[in-house]
Coordinates of C-alpha atoms in Angstrom, one line a residue:
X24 CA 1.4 9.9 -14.5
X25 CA -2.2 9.5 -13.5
X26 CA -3.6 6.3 -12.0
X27 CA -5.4 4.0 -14.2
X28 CA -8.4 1.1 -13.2
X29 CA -8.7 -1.5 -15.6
X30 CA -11.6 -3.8 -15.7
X31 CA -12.0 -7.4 -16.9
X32 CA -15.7 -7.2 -17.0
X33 CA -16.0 -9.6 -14.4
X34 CA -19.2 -9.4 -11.9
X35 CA -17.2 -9.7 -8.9
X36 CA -15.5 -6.6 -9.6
X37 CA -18.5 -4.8 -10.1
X38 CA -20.1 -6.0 -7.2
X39 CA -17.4 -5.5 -4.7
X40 CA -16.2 -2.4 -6.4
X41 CA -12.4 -3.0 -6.9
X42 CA -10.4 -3.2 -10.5
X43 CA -8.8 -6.0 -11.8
X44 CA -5.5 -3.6 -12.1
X45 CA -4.5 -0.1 -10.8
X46 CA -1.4 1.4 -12.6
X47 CA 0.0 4.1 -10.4
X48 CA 3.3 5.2 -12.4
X49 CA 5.3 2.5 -12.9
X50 CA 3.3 -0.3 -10.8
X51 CA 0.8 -2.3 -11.6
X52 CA -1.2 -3.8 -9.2
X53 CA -3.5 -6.8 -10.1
X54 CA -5.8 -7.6 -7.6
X55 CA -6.9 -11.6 -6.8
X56 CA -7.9 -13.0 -9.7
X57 CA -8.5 -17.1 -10.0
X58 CA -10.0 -19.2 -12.8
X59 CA -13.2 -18.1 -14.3
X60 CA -13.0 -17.9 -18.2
X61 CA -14.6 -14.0 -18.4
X62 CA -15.9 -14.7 -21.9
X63 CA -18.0 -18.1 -20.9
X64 CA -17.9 -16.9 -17.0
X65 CA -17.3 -20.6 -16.2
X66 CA -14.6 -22.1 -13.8
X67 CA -13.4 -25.3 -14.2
X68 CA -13.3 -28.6 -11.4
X69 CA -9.5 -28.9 -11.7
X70 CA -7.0 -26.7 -9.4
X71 CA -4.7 -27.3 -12.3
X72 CA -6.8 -25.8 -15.0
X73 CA -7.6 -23.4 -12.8
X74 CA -4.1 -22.3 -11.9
X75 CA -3.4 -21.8 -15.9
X76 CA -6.6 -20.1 -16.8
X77 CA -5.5 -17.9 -13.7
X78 CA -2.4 -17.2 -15.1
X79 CA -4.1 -16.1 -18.8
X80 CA -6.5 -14.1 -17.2
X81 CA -3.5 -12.2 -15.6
X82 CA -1.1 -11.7 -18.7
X83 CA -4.1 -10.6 -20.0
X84 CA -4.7 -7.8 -17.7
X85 CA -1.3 -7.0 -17.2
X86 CA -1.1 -6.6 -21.4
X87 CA -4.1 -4.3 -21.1
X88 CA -1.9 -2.1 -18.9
X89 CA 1.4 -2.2 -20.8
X90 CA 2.5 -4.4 -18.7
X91 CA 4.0 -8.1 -19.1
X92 CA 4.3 -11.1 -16.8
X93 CA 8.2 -10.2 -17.2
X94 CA 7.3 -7.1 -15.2
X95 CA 6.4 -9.0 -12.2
X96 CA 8.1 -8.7 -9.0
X97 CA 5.7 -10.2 -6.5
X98 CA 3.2 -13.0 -6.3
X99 CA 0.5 -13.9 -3.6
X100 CA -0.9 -17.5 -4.4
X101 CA -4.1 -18.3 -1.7
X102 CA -5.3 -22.0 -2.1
X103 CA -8.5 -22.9 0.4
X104 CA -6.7 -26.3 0.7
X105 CA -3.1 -26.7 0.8
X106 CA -2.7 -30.0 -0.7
X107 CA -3.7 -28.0 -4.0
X108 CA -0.8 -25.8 -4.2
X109 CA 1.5 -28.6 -5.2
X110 CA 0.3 -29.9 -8.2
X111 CA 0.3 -26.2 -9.7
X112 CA 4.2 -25.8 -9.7
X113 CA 4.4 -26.9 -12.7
X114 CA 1.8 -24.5 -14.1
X115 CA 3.6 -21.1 -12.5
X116 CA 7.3 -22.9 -13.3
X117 CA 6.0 -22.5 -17.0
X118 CA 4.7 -19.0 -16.3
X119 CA 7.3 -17.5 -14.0
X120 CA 10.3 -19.8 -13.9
X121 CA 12.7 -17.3 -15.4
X122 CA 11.1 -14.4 -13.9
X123 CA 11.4 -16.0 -10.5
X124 CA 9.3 -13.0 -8.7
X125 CA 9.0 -12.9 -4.4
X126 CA 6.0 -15.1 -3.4
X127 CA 4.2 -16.1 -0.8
X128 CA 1.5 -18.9 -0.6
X129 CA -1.6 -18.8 2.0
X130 CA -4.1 -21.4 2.9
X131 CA -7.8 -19.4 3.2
X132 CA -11.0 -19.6 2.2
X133 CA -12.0 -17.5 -0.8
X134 CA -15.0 -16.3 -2.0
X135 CA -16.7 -18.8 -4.1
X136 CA -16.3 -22.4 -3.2
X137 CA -15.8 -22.9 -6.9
X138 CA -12.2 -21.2 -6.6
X139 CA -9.2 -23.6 -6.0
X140 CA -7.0 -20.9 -6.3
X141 CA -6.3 -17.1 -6.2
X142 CA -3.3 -15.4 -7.8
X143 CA -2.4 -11.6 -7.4
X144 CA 0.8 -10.1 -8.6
X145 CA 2.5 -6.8 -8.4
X146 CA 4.5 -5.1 -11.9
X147 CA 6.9 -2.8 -11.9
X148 CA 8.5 -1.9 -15.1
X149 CA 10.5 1.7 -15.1
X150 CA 9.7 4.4 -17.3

């Protein structure tokens, strides 16, 4: 199977020249992705609203691929301030609670100060 980029449209990817999603055979890799609503290119204040627009914009990429958040086997959540992480739970409970996927949480700076959160996930469904 050939690999496949898949774009959101978004200006950062364009910019710094990566895909929002690279399916190499049965993996899908979904690069960092956080808030911004791509049709309005806004972000909201609230870590919270961030964390579940986050989580849209992922499904939604992952659905573009033939993939589904039930494919996900790993999860990399990066918060610029840790106190932040916390009152997501409930948000990724409601988005991966039965999937239950390997994840790790960092505390860094990302690239606008805008972003309260960043979320990248690996897929893997077999053929």
């Amino acid at each position: 199977m050939s690999r496949r980029l898949i774009s959101s449209g978004s200006f950062f990817e364009r910019e710094v020249a990566y895909s929002r999603v690279v399916v190499e055979g049965d993996w899908a890799f979904v690069s960092g992705t956080t808030g911004y609503d791509y049709r309005t290119m806004t972000i909201a204040d609230d870590v919270v609203e961030q964390a579940e627009q986050t989580l849209k914009n992922i499904s939604t990429a992952l659905d573009e691929a033939g993939f589904s958040l039930a494919d996900v086997v790993r999860v990399r959540y990066i918060v610029p301030n840790r106190e932040d992480f916390e009152p997501c739970w409930p948000v990724l409970r409601k988005y991966f609670g039965e999937i239950r996927p390997a994840s790790t949480m960092i505390v860094a700076g990302l690239a606008d100060l805008n972003m309260r959160i960043e979320i990248e996930v690996t897929a893997y469904r077999p053929s």
